[in-house]
């Protein structure tokens, strides 16, 4: 338990350090998040065009309804894989960025807040923007991921620093009271990637309705178990940005000061995959991807919270239902990391 306490302390110190030295880090992370957003948008637009072409073939009687549905399913699967493959490079960039920060390679001279440059026309009324009760944000989060077993994360079967989570999505932020800026409702849609890397050269094997960790007969360079979820998060957010008065007009601000969010999420599993990397008897590098059910729960629900300043927050989430449906011991996913809410 003591080693786990040191582990959590190290994470918190790292996160706090990133919060108070976030200018350059934040601008680069925002650039990566924007890249992920563009990738997703491009693939969705391409899928839309392809689906419209199929609908035209169906309308002309060139294909049957069954053939059209099958084509759409195949295209959707292809575009989903494209997003996953293209986003992987952006995830690597983000991992390298965090490592640079940890290694102290980011220069102090880079801390200029270039990201606060405003590109608004003088004719654009900022007050009108701030007066809107509802705003939207692009959310990107990443950090460490693991399983709680028998109420503890200590002595885990999964690597602490090797298991990660990623999340990105769109949220809406609505000020609840007309004349008070403290309380907001924050809701939206997110894609969650939860990755687990087993220790001691092990991987998951289905045995009937049980999913167990077993020792691999060959040395594994990498063993990774990934679950992807589409979830609807909801938080009550306390935003201490306050309000300001100019020219006799009071406006409300958001994401300008300390923010605290308390809430949860509910959604469904859209993919479970195991990735194994090893060297075969001939010395060839093998990368095996197995997509299946793995007895993972189809639905997910949990509690989450964040606390931070401006766009950057410390973020924690905990699944209230177990990862596997029928395993003898319930194991629940837990994550701790950084969250960005970009207006």
Tab-separated table of C-alpha atoms in Angstrom:
chain	number	residue	atom	x	y	z
A	1	UNK	CA	0.000	0.000	0.000
A	2	UNK	CA	2.951	2.289	0.756
A	3	UNK	CA	4.353	1.856	-2.773
A	4	UNK	CA	0.965	2.701	-4.226
A	5	UNK	CA	0.819	5.858	-2.071
A	6	UNK	CA	4.213	6.940	-3.455
A	7	UNK	CA	2.907	6.133	-6.928
A	8	UNK	CA	-0.175	8.361	-6.515
A	9	UNK	CA	1.912	11.126	-4.942
A	10	UNK	CA	4.241	11.096	-7.945
A	11	UNK	CA	1.310	11.384	-10.336
A	12	UNK	CA	-0.215	14.311	-8.434
A	13	UNK	CA	3.111	16.166	-8.281
A	14	UNK	CA	3.558	15.680	-12.024
A	15	UNK	CA	0.024	16.924	-12.752
A	16	UNK	CA	0.409	19.957	-10.456
A	17	UNK	CA	3.704	20.818	-12.125
A	18	UNK	CA	2.002	20.667	-15.529
A	19	UNK	CA	-0.838	22.917	-14.370
A	20	UNK	CA	1.465	25.700	-13.185
A	21	UNK	CA	3.747	25.489	-16.228
A	22	UNK	CA	1.111	24.882	-18.809
A	23	UNK	CA	1.608	27.668	-21.365
A	24	UNK	CA	3.819	25.907	-23.897
A	25	UNK	CA	2.620	22.478	-22.938
A	26	UNK	CA	-1.004	23.573	-23.242
A	27	UNK	CA	-0.569	25.199	-26.646
A	28	UNK	CA	1.145	22.098	-28.058
A	29	UNK	CA	-1.418	19.771	-26.502
A	30	UNK	CA	-4.189	21.926	-27.962
A	31	UNK	CA	-2.576	21.604	-31.385
A	32	UNK	CA	-2.574	17.811	-31.049
A	33	UNK	CA	-6.191	17.831	-29.865
A	34	UNK	CA	-7.169	19.940	-32.882
A	35	UNK	CA	-5.403	17.443	-35.132
A	36	UNK	CA	-7.470	14.611	-33.636
A	37	UNK	CA	-10.639	16.656	-34.161
A	38	UNK	CA	-9.751	17.276	-37.825
A	39	UNK	CA	-9.025	13.575	-38.398
A	40	UNK	CA	-12.392	12.570	-36.960
A	41	UNK	CA	-14.216	15.216	-38.976
A	42	UNK	CA	-12.479	14.215	-42.240
A	43	UNK	CA	-13.307	10.535	-41.813
A	44	UNK	CA	-16.932	11.272	-40.914
A	45	UNK	CA	-17.336	13.537	-43.953
A	46	UNK	CA	-15.810	10.861	-46.200
A	47	UNK	CA	-18.182	8.264	-44.744
A	48	UNK	CA	-21.136	10.579	-45.375
A	49	UNK	CA	-20.190	10.909	-49.056
A	50	UNK	CA	-19.786	7.141	-49.412
A	51	UNK	CA	-23.142	6.449	-47.757
A	52	UNK	CA	-24.864	8.940	-50.077
A	53	UNK	CA	-23.377	7.107	-53.069
A	54	UNK	CA	-24.771	3.818	-51.755
A	55	UNK	CA	-28.194	5.417	-51.278
A	56	UNK	CA	-28.104	6.554	-54.910
A	57	UNK	CA	-27.296	2.997	-56.065
A	58	UNK	CA	-30.199	1.719	-53.961
A	59	UNK	CA	-32.599	4.331	-55.385
A	60	UNK	CA	-31.632	3.336	-58.939
A	61	UNK	CA	-32.240	-0.339	-58.176
A	62	UNK	CA	-28.609	-1.288	-58.758
A	63	UNK	CA	-28.358	-3.000	-55.348
A	64	UNK	CA	-30.789	-4.474	-52.822
A	65	UNK	CA	-31.532	-3.074	-49.375
A	66	UNK	CA	-29.576	-5.935	-47.787
A	67	UNK	CA	-26.550	-5.207	-49.983
A	68	UNK	CA	-26.793	-1.507	-49.163
A	69	UNK	CA	-26.883	-2.191	-45.403
A	70	UNK	CA	-23.902	-4.546	-45.670
A	71	UNK	CA	-21.889	-1.977	-47.629
A	72	UNK	CA	-22.665	0.717	-45.048
A	73	UNK	CA	-21.536	-1.539	-42.203
A	74	UNK	CA	-18.264	-2.311	-44.006
A	75	UNK	CA	-17.622	1.359	-44.765
A	76	UNK	CA	-18.341	2.391	-41.173
A	77	UNK	CA	-15.911	-0.254	-39.915
A	78	UNK	CA	-13.235	0.892	-42.383
A	79	UNK	CA	-13.613	4.541	-41.380
A	80	UNK	CA	-13.476	3.614	-37.679
A	81	UNK	CA	-10.192	1.763	-38.299
A	82	UNK	CA	-8.881	4.760	-40.262
A	83	UNK	CA	-9.637	7.039	-37.310
A	84	UNK	CA	-7.917	4.647	-34.912
A	85	UNK	CA	-4.794	4.335	-37.092
A	86	UNK	CA	-4.515	8.064	-37.826
A	87	UNK	CA	-5.152	9.059	-34.222
A	88	UNK	CA	-2.436	6.639	-33.043
A	89	UNK	CA	0.277	8.962	-34.388
A	90	UNK	CA	-1.286	11.920	-32.561
A	91	UNK	CA	-1.360	9.872	-29.357
A	92	UNK	CA	2.344	9.159	-29.799
A	93	UNK	CA	2.999	12.896	-30.221
A	94	UNK	CA	1.139	13.571	-26.983
A	95	UNK	CA	3.069	10.846	-25.147
A	96	UNK	CA	6.342	12.349	-26.370
A	97	UNK	CA	5.206	15.815	-25.299
A	98	UNK	CA	4.488	14.613	-21.767
A	99	UNK	CA	7.880	12.866	-21.648
A	100	UNK	CA	9.595	16.094	-22.762
A	101	UNK	CA	7.902	17.905	-19.911
A	102	UNK	CA	8.896	15.221	-17.416
A	103	UNK	CA	12.514	15.283	-18.674
A	104	UNK	CA	12.648	19.090	-18.428
A	105	UNK	CA	13.359	19.572	-22.137
A	106	UNK	CA	10.816	22.379	-22.604
A	107	UNK	CA	12.634	25.692	-22.454
A	108	UNK	CA	11.481	28.395	-20.058
A	109	UNK	CA	11.584	30.901	-22.901
A	110	UNK	CA	8.793	28.915	-24.534
A	111	UNK	CA	6.352	29.882	-21.785
A	112	UNK	CA	5.009	32.915	-23.644
A	113	UNK	CA	1.218	32.753	-23.763
A	114	UNK	CA	0.955	32.865	-27.520
A	115	UNK	CA	-2.314	30.969	-27.367
A	116	UNK	CA	-4.228	33.948	-25.905
A	117	UNK	CA	-4.024	35.998	-29.104
A	118	UNK	CA	-7.562	37.043	-29.974
A	119	UNK	CA	-8.598	36.894	-33.616
A	120	UNK	CA	-11.900	38.701	-33.150
A	121	UNK	CA	-13.020	41.632	-35.257
A	122	UNK	CA	-13.491	44.923	-33.432
A	123	UNK	CA	-17.090	44.837	-34.548
A	124	UNK	CA	-17.610	41.514	-32.773
A	125	UNK	CA	-19.111	42.069	-29.342
A	126	UNK	CA	-17.408	39.912	-26.766
A	127	UNK	CA	-20.199	40.718	-24.351
A	128	UNK	CA	-22.687	39.061	-26.684
A	129	UNK	CA	-20.595	35.902	-26.702
A	130	UNK	CA	-20.220	35.799	-22.930
A	131	UNK	CA	-23.912	36.395	-22.428
A	132	UNK	CA	-24.859	33.089	-23.988
A	133	UNK	CA	-26.134	30.690	-21.346
A	134	UNK	CA	-24.774	27.670	-23.266
A	135	UNK	CA	-21.285	27.287	-24.746
A	136	UNK	CA	-19.477	24.277	-26.241
A	137	UNK	CA	-16.020	22.804	-25.687
A	138	UNK	CA	-13.762	20.197	-27.251
A	139	UNK	CA	-12.612	17.850	-24.470
A	140	UNK	CA	-9.384	15.868	-24.554
A	141	UNK	CA	-8.082	13.826	-21.613
A	142	UNK	CA	-5.299	11.303	-21.070
A	143	UNK	CA	-3.517	9.630	-18.193
A	144	UNK	CA	-2.990	6.397	-16.283
A	145	UNK	CA	-5.433	3.510	-16.239
A	146	UNK	CA	-5.757	0.385	-14.078
A	147	UNK	CA	-8.194	-2.023	-12.407
A	148	UNK	CA	-9.414	-1.937	-8.815
A	149	UNK	CA	-9.389	-5.501	-7.433
A	150	UNK	CA	-10.865	-6.260	-3.998
A	151	UNK	CA	-11.100	-2.535	-3.377
A	152	UNK	CA	-7.440	-1.748	-4.076
A	153	UNK	CA	-5.078	-0.877	-6.928
A	154	UNK	CA	-1.973	-1.918	-5.002
A	155	UNK	CA	-0.195	-5.065	-6.274
A	156	UNK	CA	-2.053	-4.748	-9.547
A	157	UNK	CA	-1.790	-7.321	-12.339
A	158	UNK	CA	-1.283	-4.418	-14.753
A	159	UNK	CA	1.590	-2.029	-15.317
A	160	UNK	CA	1.052	1.306	-13.573
A	161	UNK	CA	2.974	3.476	-16.029
A	162	UNK	CA	2.272	1.314	-19.074
A	163	UNK	CA	-1.530	1.321	-18.874
A	164	UNK	CA	-3.193	4.469	-20.235
A	165	UNK	CA	-6.534	5.997	-21.087
A	166	UNK	CA	-7.516	8.561	-23.711
A	167	UNK	CA	-10.777	10.434	-24.087
A	168	UNK	CA	-12.024	13.042	-26.535
A	169	UNK	CA	-15.426	14.468	-27.278
A	170	UNK	CA	-17.728	17.461	-27.363
A	171	UNK	CA	-19.450	18.965	-24.313
A	172	UNK	CA	-22.026	21.689	-23.770
A	173	UNK	CA	-21.836	23.965	-20.755
A	174	UNK	CA	-25.086	25.604	-19.617
A	175	UNK	CA	-25.263	28.208	-16.852
A	176	UNK	CA	-28.094	26.998	-14.629
A	177	UNK	CA	-29.117	30.284	-13.010
A	178	UNK	CA	-29.742	33.380	-15.083
A	179	UNK	CA	-28.099	35.832	-12.689
A	180	UNK	CA	-25.540	33.627	-10.954
A	181	UNK	CA	-22.438	32.224	-12.638
A	182	UNK	CA	-21.331	29.608	-10.114
A	183	UNK	CA	-23.257	26.494	-11.127
A	184	UNK	CA	-23.215	24.983	-14.627
A	185	UNK	CA	-24.543	21.789	-16.219
A	186	UNK	CA	-21.912	20.126	-18.412
A	187	UNK	CA	-22.998	17.317	-20.748
A	188	UNK	CA	-22.036	15.833	-24.100
A	189	UNK	CA	-20.632	12.803	-25.909
A	190	UNK	CA	-17.161	11.244	-25.610
A	191	UNK	CA	-15.074	8.388	-26.941
A	192	UNK	CA	-13.058	6.585	-24.237
A	193	UNK	CA	-10.046	4.337	-24.869
A	194	UNK	CA	-9.039	2.285	-21.792
A	195	UNK	CA	-5.773	0.352	-22.204
A	196	UNK	CA	-4.386	-2.268	-19.812
A	197	UNK	CA	-0.911	-3.826	-20.043
A	198	UNK	CA	-0.592	-7.034	-17.943
A	199	UNK	CA	2.542	-7.748	-15.939
A	200	UNK	CA	4.713	-10.876	-15.935
A	201	UNK	CA	4.412	-11.797	-19.631
A	202	UNK	CA	0.667	-12.519	-19.478
A	203	UNK	CA	-2.371	-12.007	-21.694
A	204	UNK	CA	-6.152	-12.542	-21.524
A	205	UNK	CA	-7.795	-15.819	-22.540
A	206	UNK	CA	-11.537	-16.557	-22.609
A	207	UNK	CA	-12.502	-19.782	-20.817
A	208	UNK	CA	-16.250	-20.168	-21.144
A	209	UNK	CA	-17.851	-17.217	-19.373
A	210	UNK	CA	-14.595	-16.394	-17.543
A	211	UNK	CA	-11.766	-14.202	-18.836
A	212	UNK	CA	-8.436	-14.982	-17.191
A	213	UNK	CA	-4.842	-13.792	-17.328
A	214	UNK	CA	-2.505	-16.609	-18.366
A	215	UNK	CA	1.241	-16.904	-18.909
A	216	UNK	CA	2.387	-16.673	-22.515
A	217	UNK	CA	4.434	-19.585	-23.946
A	218	UNK	CA	6.677	-17.072	-25.749
A	219	UNK	CA	8.191	-13.799	-24.607
A	220	UNK	CA	5.838	-10.884	-25.271
A	221	UNK	CA	7.365	-7.562	-26.259
A	222	UNK	CA	3.954	-6.004	-25.660
A	223	UNK	CA	0.624	-7.233	-24.305
A	224	UNK	CA	-2.219	-4.733	-24.416
A	225	UNK	CA	-5.956	-5.070	-23.779
A	226	UNK	CA	-8.022	-2.180	-25.144
A	227	UNK	CA	-11.691	-1.323	-24.604
A	228	UNK	CA	-13.384	1.500	-26.490
A	229	UNK	CA	-16.584	3.095	-25.200
A	230	UNK	CA	-19.026	5.685	-26.476
A	231	UNK	CA	-20.315	7.504	-23.393
A	232	UNK	CA	-22.537	10.405	-22.384
A	233	UNK	CA	-20.868	12.256	-19.487
A	234	UNK	CA	-22.692	14.673	-17.176
A	235	UNK	CA	-21.181	16.958	-14.547
A	236	UNK	CA	-22.336	19.732	-12.272
A	237	UNK	CA	-19.563	22.276	-12.652
A	238	UNK	CA	-18.706	24.975	-10.146
A	239	UNK	CA	-16.987	27.752	-12.102
A	240	UNK	CA	-15.402	30.510	-10.025
A	241	UNK	CA	-14.676	32.764	-13.032
A	242	UNK	CA	-17.255	35.221	-11.724
A	243	UNK	CA	-18.620	38.164	-13.629
A	244	UNK	CA	-17.488	41.594	-14.746
A	245	UNK	CA	-19.193	44.890	-15.427
A	246	UNK	CA	-18.221	47.181	-18.260
A	247	UNK	CA	-20.106	50.225	-19.551
A	248	UNK	CA	-22.919	49.388	-17.176
A	249	UNK	CA	-23.368	45.874	-18.588
A	250	UNK	CA	-22.690	42.736	-16.560
A	251	UNK	CA	-21.275	39.703	-18.345
A	252	UNK	CA	-20.554	36.195	-17.093
A	253	UNK	CA	-17.253	34.424	-17.768
A	254	UNK	CA	-16.348	30.728	-18.033
A	255	UNK	CA	-13.057	28.828	-17.941
A	256	UNK	CA	-11.215	31.887	-16.576
A	257	UNK	CA	-10.525	30.653	-13.046
A	258	UNK	CA	-10.801	27.589	-10.815
A	259	UNK	CA	-13.371	24.969	-11.875
A	260	UNK	CA	-14.683	21.880	-10.074
A	261	UNK	CA	-16.822	19.226	-11.765
A	262	UNK	CA	-18.707	16.369	-10.074
A	263	UNK	CA	-20.733	13.801	-11.977
A	264	UNK	CA	-20.535	10.617	-13.981
A	265	UNK	CA	-21.039	8.903	-17.315
A	266	UNK	CA	-23.042	6.142	-18.967
A	267	UNK	CA	-22.485	4.427	-22.292
A	268	UNK	CA	-21.699	1.258	-24.184
A	269	UNK	CA	-18.737	-0.806	-25.301
A	270	UNK	CA	-18.138	-0.512	-29.054
A	271	UNK	CA	-14.930	-2.547	-29.297
A	272	UNK	CA	-12.673	-4.849	-27.270
A	273	UNK	CA	-9.282	-5.772	-28.691
A	274	UNK	CA	-6.136	-7.559	-27.513
A	275	UNK	CA	-2.781	-6.691	-29.098
A	276	UNK	CA	0.220	-8.992	-28.689
A	277	UNK	CA	3.718	-8.331	-30.036
A	278	UNK	CA	6.376	-11.050	-30.012
A	279	UNK	CA	9.123	-12.726	-32.051
A	280	UNK	CA	8.309	-16.100	-33.622
A	281	UNK	CA	10.628	-19.126	-33.906
A	282	UNK	CA	12.056	-17.796	-37.189
A	283	UNK	CA	12.981	-14.465	-35.640
A	284	UNK	CA	10.175	-12.553	-37.358
A	285	UNK	CA	8.363	-9.772	-35.509
A	286	UNK	CA	4.690	-10.648	-35.069
A	287	UNK	CA	1.928	-8.230	-34.133
A	288	UNK	CA	-1.341	-10.040	-33.369
A	289	UNK	CA	-4.661	-8.185	-33.033
A	290	UNK	CA	-7.667	-10.108	-31.709
A	291	UNK	CA	-11.029	-8.400	-31.649
A	292	UNK	CA	-13.767	-10.143	-29.708
A	293	UNK	CA	-16.234	-10.155	-26.841
A	294	UNK	CA	-13.815	-11.226	-24.046
A	295	UNK	CA	-16.890	-11.353	-21.730
A	296	UNK	CA	-16.629	-7.571	-21.312
A	297	UNK	CA	-19.758	-5.806	-20.078
A	298	UNK	CA	-21.678	-4.244	-22.958
A	299	UNK	CA	-22.630	-1.227	-20.851
A	300	UNK	CA	-20.568	1.086	-18.690
A	301	UNK	CA	-21.470	3.604	-16.005
A	302	UNK	CA	-19.355	5.359	-13.447
A	303	UNK	CA	-18.454	8.411	-11.395
A	304	UNK	CA	-16.013	11.118	-12.433
A	305	UNK	CA	-14.669	14.417	-11.139
A	306	UNK	CA	-12.171	17.096	-12.078
A	307	UNK	CA	-10.581	20.149	-10.505
A	308	UNK	CA	-8.442	22.661	-12.307
A	309	UNK	CA	-7.712	26.141	-13.518
A	310	UNK	CA	-8.907	27.600	-16.824
A	311	UNK	CA	-8.738	24.881	-19.530
A	312	UNK	CA	-6.580	22.358	-17.629
A	313	UNK	CA	-7.786	20.048	-14.843
A	314	UNK	CA	-6.848	17.009	-12.819
A	315	UNK	CA	-9.336	14.317	-13.851
A	316	UNK	CA	-10.406	11.030	-12.245
A	317	UNK	CA	-13.011	8.477	-13.285
A	318	UNK	CA	-14.145	5.173	-11.793
A	319	UNK	CA	-16.414	2.513	-13.308
A	320	UNK	CA	-19.194	1.458	-10.945
A	321	UNK	CA	-19.808	-1.802	-12.824
A	322	UNK	CA	-17.139	-4.509	-13.301
A	323	UNK	CA	-15.123	-4.806	-16.511
A	324	UNK	CA	-16.040	-8.482	-17.033
A	325	UNK	CA	-19.592	-9.810	-16.794
A	326	UNK	CA	-19.104	-13.135	-14.999
A	327	UNK	CA	-15.613	-13.270	-13.507
A	328	UNK	CA	-15.395	-14.667	-9.978
A	329	UNK	CA	-13.696	-11.465	-8.791
A	330	UNK	CA	-15.105	-8.099	-9.807
A	331	UNK	CA	-12.550	-5.697	-11.267
A	332	UNK	CA	-13.464	-2.098	-11.972
A	333	UNK	CA	-11.624	0.354	-14.189
A	334	UNK	CA	-10.081	3.467	-12.598
A	335	UNK	CA	-8.285	6.340	-14.351
A	336	UNK	CA	-6.320	9.398	-13.256
A	337	UNK	CA	-4.886	12.070	-15.548
A	338	UNK	CA	-5.183	15.467	-17.190
A	339	UNK	CA	-8.218	16.949	-18.915
A	340	UNK	CA	-8.394	19.865	-21.361
A	341	UNK	CA	-11.641	21.764	-22.038
A	342	UNK	CA	-11.046	23.993	-25.080
A	343	UNK	CA	-13.679	26.630	-25.794
